Coordinates of C-alpha atoms and ligand atoms in Angstrom, one line a residue:
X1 CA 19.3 -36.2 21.5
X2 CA 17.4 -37.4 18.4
X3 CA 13.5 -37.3 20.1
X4 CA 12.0 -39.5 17.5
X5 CA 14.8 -41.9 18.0
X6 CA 13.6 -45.6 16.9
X7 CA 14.3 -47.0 20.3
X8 CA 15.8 -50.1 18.8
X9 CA 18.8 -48.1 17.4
X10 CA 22.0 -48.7 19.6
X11 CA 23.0 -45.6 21.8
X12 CA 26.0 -44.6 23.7
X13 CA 24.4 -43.7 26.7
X14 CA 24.3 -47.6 26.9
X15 CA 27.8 -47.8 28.3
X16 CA 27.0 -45.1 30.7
X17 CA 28.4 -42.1 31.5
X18 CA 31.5 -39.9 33.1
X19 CA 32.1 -37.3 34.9
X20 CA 34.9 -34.1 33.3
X21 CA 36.0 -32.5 35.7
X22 CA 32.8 -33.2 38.1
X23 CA 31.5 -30.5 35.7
X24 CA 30.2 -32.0 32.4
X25 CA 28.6 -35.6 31.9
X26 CA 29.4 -37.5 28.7
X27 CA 28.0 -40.9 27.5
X28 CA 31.2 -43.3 27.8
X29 CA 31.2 -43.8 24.4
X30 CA 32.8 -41.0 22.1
X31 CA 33.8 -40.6 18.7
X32 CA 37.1 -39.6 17.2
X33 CA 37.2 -37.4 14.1
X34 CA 40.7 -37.6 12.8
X35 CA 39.6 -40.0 10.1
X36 CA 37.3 -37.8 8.5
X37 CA 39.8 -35.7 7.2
X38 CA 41.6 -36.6 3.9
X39 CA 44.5 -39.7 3.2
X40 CA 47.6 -38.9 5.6
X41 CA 45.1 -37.2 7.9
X42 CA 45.5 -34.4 5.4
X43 CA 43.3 -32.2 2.9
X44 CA 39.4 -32.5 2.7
X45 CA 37.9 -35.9 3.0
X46 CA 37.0 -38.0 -0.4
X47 CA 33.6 -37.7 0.2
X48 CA 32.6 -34.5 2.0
X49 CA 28.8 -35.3 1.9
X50 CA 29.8 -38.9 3.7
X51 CA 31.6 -37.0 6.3
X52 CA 29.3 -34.8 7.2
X53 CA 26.5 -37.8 7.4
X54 CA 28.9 -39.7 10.0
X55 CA 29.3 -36.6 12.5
X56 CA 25.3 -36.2 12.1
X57 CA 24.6 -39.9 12.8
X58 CA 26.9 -40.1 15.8
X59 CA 24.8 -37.5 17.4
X60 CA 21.5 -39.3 16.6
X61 CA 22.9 -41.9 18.4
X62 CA 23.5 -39.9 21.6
X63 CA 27.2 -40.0 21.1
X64 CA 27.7 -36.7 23.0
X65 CA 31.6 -36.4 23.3
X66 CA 33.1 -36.3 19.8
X67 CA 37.3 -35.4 20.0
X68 CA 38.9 -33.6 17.1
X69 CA 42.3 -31.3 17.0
X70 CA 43.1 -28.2 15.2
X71 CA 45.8 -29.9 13.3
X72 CA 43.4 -33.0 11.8
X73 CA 43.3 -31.7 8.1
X74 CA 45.0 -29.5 9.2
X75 CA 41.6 -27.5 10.2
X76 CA 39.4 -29.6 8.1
X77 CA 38.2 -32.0 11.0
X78 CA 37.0 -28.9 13.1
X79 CA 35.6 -27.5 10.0
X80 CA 33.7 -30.8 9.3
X81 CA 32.1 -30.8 12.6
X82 CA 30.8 -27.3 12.5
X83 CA 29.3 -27.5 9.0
X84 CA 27.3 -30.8 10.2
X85 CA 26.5 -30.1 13.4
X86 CA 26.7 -25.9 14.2
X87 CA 24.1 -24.8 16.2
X88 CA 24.9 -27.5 18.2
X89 CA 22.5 -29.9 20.5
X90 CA 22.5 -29.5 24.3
X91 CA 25.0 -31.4 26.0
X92 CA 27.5 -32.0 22.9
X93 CA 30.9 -32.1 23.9
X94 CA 33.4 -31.1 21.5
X95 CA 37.1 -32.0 23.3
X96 CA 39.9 -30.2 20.9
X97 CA 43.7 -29.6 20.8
X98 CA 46.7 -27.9 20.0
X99 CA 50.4 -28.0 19.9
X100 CA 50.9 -29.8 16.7
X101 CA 52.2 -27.9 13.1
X102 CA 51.4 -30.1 9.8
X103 CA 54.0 -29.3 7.3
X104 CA 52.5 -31.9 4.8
X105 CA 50.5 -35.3 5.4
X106 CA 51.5 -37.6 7.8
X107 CA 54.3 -34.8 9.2
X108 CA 53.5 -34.0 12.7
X109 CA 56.1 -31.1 14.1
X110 CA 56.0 -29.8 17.8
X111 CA 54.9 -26.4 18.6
X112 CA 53.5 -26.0 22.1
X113 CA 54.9 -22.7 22.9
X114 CA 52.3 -20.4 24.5
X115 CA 52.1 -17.8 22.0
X116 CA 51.5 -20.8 19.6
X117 CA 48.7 -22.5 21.8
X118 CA 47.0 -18.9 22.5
X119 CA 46.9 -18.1 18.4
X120 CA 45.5 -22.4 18.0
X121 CA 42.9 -21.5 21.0
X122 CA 41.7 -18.6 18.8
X123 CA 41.6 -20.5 15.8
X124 CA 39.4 -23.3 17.2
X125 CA 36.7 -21.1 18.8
X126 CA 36.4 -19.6 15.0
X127 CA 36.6 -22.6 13.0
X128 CA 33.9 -24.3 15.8
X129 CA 32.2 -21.0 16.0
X130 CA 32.2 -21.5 19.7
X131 CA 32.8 -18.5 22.5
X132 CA 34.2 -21.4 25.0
X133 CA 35.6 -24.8 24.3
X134 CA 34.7 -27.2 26.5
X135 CA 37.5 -29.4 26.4
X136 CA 41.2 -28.1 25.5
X137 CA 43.8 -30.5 25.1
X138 CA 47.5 -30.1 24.7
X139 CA 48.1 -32.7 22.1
X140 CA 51.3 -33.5 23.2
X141 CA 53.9 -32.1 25.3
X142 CA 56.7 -30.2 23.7
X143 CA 60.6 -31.3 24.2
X144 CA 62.1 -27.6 23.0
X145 CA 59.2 -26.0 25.5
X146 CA 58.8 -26.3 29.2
X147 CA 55.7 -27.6 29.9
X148 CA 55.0 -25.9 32.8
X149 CA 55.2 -22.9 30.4
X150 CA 52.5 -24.6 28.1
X151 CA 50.2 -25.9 31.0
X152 CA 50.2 -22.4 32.1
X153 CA 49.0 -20.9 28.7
X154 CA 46.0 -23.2 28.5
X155 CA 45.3 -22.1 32.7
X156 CA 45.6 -18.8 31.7
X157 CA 42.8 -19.3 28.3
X158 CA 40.6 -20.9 30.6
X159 CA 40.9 -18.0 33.4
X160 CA 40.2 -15.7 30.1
X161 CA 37.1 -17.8 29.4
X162 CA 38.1 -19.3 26.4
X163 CA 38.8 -22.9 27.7
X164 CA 36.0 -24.3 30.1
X165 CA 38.3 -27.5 30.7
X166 CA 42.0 -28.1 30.3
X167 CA 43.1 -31.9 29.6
X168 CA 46.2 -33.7 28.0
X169 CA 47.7 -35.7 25.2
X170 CA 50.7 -38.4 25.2
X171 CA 51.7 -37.6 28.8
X172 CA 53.3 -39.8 31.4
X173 CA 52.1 -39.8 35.4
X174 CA 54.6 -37.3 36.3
X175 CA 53.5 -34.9 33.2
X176 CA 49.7 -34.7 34.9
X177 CA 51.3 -34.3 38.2
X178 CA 52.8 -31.0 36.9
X179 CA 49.9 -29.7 35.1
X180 CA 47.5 -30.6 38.2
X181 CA 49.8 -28.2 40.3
X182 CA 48.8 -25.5 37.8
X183 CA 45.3 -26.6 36.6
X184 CA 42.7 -29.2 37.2
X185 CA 43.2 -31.5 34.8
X186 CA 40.3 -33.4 33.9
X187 CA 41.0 -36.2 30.8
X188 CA 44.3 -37.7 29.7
X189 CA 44.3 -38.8 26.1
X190 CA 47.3 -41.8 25.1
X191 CA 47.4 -44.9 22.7
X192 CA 46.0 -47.7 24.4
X193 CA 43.9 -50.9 24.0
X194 CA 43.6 -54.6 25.3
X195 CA 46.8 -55.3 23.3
X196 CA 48.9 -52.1 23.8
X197 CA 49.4 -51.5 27.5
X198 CA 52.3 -49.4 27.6
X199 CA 49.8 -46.3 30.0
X200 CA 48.5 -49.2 31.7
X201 CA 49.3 -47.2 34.9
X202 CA 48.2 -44.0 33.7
X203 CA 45.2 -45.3 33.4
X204 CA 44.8 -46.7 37.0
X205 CA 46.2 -43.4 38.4
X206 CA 43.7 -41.4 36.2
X207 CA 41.1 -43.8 38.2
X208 CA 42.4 -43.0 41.2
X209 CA 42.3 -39.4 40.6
X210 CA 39.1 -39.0 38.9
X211 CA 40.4 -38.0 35.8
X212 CA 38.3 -39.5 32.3
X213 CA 41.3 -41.5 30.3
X214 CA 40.4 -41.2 26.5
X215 CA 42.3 -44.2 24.6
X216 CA 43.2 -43.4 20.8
X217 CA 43.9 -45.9 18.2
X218 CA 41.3 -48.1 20.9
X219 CA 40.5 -50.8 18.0
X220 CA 44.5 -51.5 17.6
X221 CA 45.1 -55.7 17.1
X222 CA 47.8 -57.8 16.2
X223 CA 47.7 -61.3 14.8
X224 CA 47.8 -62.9 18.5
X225 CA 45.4 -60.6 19.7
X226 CA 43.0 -60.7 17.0
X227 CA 42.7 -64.8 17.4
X228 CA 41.7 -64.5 21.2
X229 CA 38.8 -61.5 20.2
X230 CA 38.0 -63.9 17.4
X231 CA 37.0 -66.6 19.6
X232 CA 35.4 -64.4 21.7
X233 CA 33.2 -62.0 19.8
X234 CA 32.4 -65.8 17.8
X235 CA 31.2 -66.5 21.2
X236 CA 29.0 -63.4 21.3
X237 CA 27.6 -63.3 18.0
X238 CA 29.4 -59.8 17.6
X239 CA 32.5 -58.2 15.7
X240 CA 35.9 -58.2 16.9
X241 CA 36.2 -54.2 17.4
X242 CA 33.5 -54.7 19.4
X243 CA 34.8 -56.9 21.6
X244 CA 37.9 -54.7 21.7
X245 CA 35.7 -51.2 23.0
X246 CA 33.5 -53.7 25.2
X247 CA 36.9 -54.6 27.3
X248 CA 38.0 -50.8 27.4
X249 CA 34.7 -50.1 28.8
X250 CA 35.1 -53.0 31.4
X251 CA 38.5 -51.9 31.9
X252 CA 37.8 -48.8 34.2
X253 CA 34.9 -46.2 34.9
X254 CA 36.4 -43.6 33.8
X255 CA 37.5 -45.0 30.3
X256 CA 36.1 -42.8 27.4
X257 CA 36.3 -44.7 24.4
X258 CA 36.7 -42.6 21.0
X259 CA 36.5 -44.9 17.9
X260 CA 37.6 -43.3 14.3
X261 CA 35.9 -44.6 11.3
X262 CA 34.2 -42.4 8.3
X263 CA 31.9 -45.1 7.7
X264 CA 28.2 -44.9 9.1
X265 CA 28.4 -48.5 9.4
X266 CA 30.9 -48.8 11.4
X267 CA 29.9 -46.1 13.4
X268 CA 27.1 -48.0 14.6
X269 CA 28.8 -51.3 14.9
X270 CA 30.9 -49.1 17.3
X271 CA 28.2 -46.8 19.5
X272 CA 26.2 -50.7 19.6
X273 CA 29.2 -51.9 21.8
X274 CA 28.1 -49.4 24.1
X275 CA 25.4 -52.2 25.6
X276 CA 28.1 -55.4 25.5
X277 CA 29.1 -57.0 28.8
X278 CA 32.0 -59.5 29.3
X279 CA 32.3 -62.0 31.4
X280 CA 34.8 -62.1 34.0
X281 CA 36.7 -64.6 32.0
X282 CA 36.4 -63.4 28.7
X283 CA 38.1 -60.0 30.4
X284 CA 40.9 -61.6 31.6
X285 CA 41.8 -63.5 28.7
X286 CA 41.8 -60.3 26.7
X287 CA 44.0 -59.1 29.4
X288 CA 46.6 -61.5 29.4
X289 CA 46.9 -60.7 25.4
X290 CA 49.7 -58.5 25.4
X291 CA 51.9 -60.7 27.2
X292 CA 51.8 -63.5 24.7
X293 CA 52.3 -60.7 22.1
X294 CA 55.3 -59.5 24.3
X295 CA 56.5 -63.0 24.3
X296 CA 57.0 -63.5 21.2
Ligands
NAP1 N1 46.0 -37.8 20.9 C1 46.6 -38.3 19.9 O1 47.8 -38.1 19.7 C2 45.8 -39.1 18.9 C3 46.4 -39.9 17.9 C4 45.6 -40.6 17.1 C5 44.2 -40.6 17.2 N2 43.6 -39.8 18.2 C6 42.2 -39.7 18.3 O2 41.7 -41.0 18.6 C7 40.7 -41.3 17.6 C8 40.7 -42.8 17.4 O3 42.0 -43.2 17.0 P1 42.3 -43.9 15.6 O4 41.4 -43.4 14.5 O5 43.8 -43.8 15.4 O6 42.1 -45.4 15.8 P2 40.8 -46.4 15.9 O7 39.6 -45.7 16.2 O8 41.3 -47.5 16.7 O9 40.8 -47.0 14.4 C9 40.4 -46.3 13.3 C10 40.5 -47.3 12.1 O10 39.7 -48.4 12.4 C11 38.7 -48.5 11.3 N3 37.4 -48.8 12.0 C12 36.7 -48.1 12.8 N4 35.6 -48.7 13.2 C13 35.6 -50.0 12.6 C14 34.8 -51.1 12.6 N5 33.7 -51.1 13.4 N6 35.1 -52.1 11.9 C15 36.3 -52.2 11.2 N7 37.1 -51.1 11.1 C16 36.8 -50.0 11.8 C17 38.7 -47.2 10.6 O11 38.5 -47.3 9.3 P3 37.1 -46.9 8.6 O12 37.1 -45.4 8.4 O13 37.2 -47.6 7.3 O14 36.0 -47.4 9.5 C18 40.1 -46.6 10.9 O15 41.0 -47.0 9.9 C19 41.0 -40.5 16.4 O16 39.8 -40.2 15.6 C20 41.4 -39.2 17.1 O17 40.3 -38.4 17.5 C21 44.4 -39.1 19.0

């Protein structure tokens, strides 16, 4: 995206790229927003100018897919990204979602209903000053809802034009079953890393299926875990987080990494990971991490 680009910079398009929906093509290497936003994921951020300078990096270094939600700030994360980045560059990808309220920081409370999700829909085209999102996540299904009635809302935006994409948030298999018999649906967005393997089987059937898997909190490490990426990134010359997106990459094609951080630095620590290989070995001994840590 940046044409005078020093070619030595990393870039995300390094890791390749993946398909949405066999309609848009992202670099496989995204960026998360949520930490942008103040302490408790709430309020303005510390240092706006800082914030602003991260989202404008990440796009000068062809990170093309960056994932926000309507309730990061709440609003300010969506807000941030507009003021850095509005008019936007051809082929940016901004993946949001709804379904969350935010009585105060750190307080997450359900609200998926559709008359909910149709008023966060209109929100988010504002805020982003978009007249289509590409990406629309539910951010999590709702107990006191029926899905089906949710999944339905977000079909029913996207037949209105509003919602190019429809995608999902903290689902199980048989949660993306049900939306796919009302939708396409093309990404599915749960916690997961080399360590933390609870959608392990998400992730193969989102393979199978052709659907992107997005893993959040994808730099997550315990103590065990962080002495076998120790050993390894040692062995590579390279940081552990780096390590720790290189094996998500490895882990399947259609893994779409989104590492947080509001530091530049680590931005490009992250987007450089892009271009790391493992070995077949060094792979599998990150994969057998979470059984030790379950051991113990
Ligand atoms: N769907 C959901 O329910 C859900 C939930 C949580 C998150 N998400 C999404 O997933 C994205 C990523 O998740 P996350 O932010 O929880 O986890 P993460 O990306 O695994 O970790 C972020 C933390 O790691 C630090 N960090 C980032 N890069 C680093 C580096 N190179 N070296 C050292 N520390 C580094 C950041 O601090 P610094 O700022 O100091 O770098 C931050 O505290 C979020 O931005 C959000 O878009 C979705």
């Amino acid at each position: 995206m940046n044409k005078n680009k020093n070619k030595k910079e990393p870039s995300a398009s390094a890791a390749g790229n993946v398909s949405l929906g066999r309609e848009i093509s992202v670099d496989r290497l995204g960026f998360g927003a949520m930490r942008l936003t103040g302490e408790g994921i709430w309020g303005p951020p510390k240092d706006r100018k800082s914030a602003l300078a991260v989202l404008r990096r990440a796009v000068e270094l062809d990170v093309n897919f960056i994932d926000t939600a309507d309730s990061y700030g709440p609003y300010v994360s969506e807000e941030l990204i507009a003021e850095a980045l509005y008019p936007y560059p051809a082929g940016l990808v901004i993946a949001t979602k709804g379904g969350w309220n935010r009585p105060g920081p750190d307080q997450w409370t359900h609200d998926a209903t559709p008359a909910h999700l149709r008023s966060a829909v209109e929100g988010s085209l504002k805020r982003l000053r978009l007249d289509r999102i590409d990406v629309y996540q539910l951010h999590t299904p709702d107990p006191a809802v029926s899905f089906e009635a949710s999944v339905e809302t977000l079909a029913q935006l996207q037949n209105e034009g509003k919602v190019r994409l429809v995608a999902l948030s903290n689902v199980t298999r048989e949660h993306i079953e049900r939306a796919r018999r009302i939708v396409p649906i093309v990404s599915v967005q749960n916690r997961y890393s080399f360590a933390d393997r609870e959608w392990d089987y998400v992730v193969d059937y989102c393979e199978r299926n052709e659907i992107a898997f997005i893993p959040w909190y994808p730099l997550a490490a315990g103590k065990v875990a962080g002495e076998v990426l120790d050993r390894i990134a040692k062995a590579h010359g390279r940081s552990s987080t780096q390590i720790a997106l290189a094996w998500l990459l490895k882990r399947s094609p259609m893994m779409l990494p989104i590492p947080g951080t509001s530091s530049i630095e680590h931005l490009e620590q992250n987007v450089a990971a892009a271009s790391l290989r493992l070995s077949e070995e060094e792979f599998e001994a990150l994969s057998t991490v979470h059984e030790l840590v379950e051991a113990r």
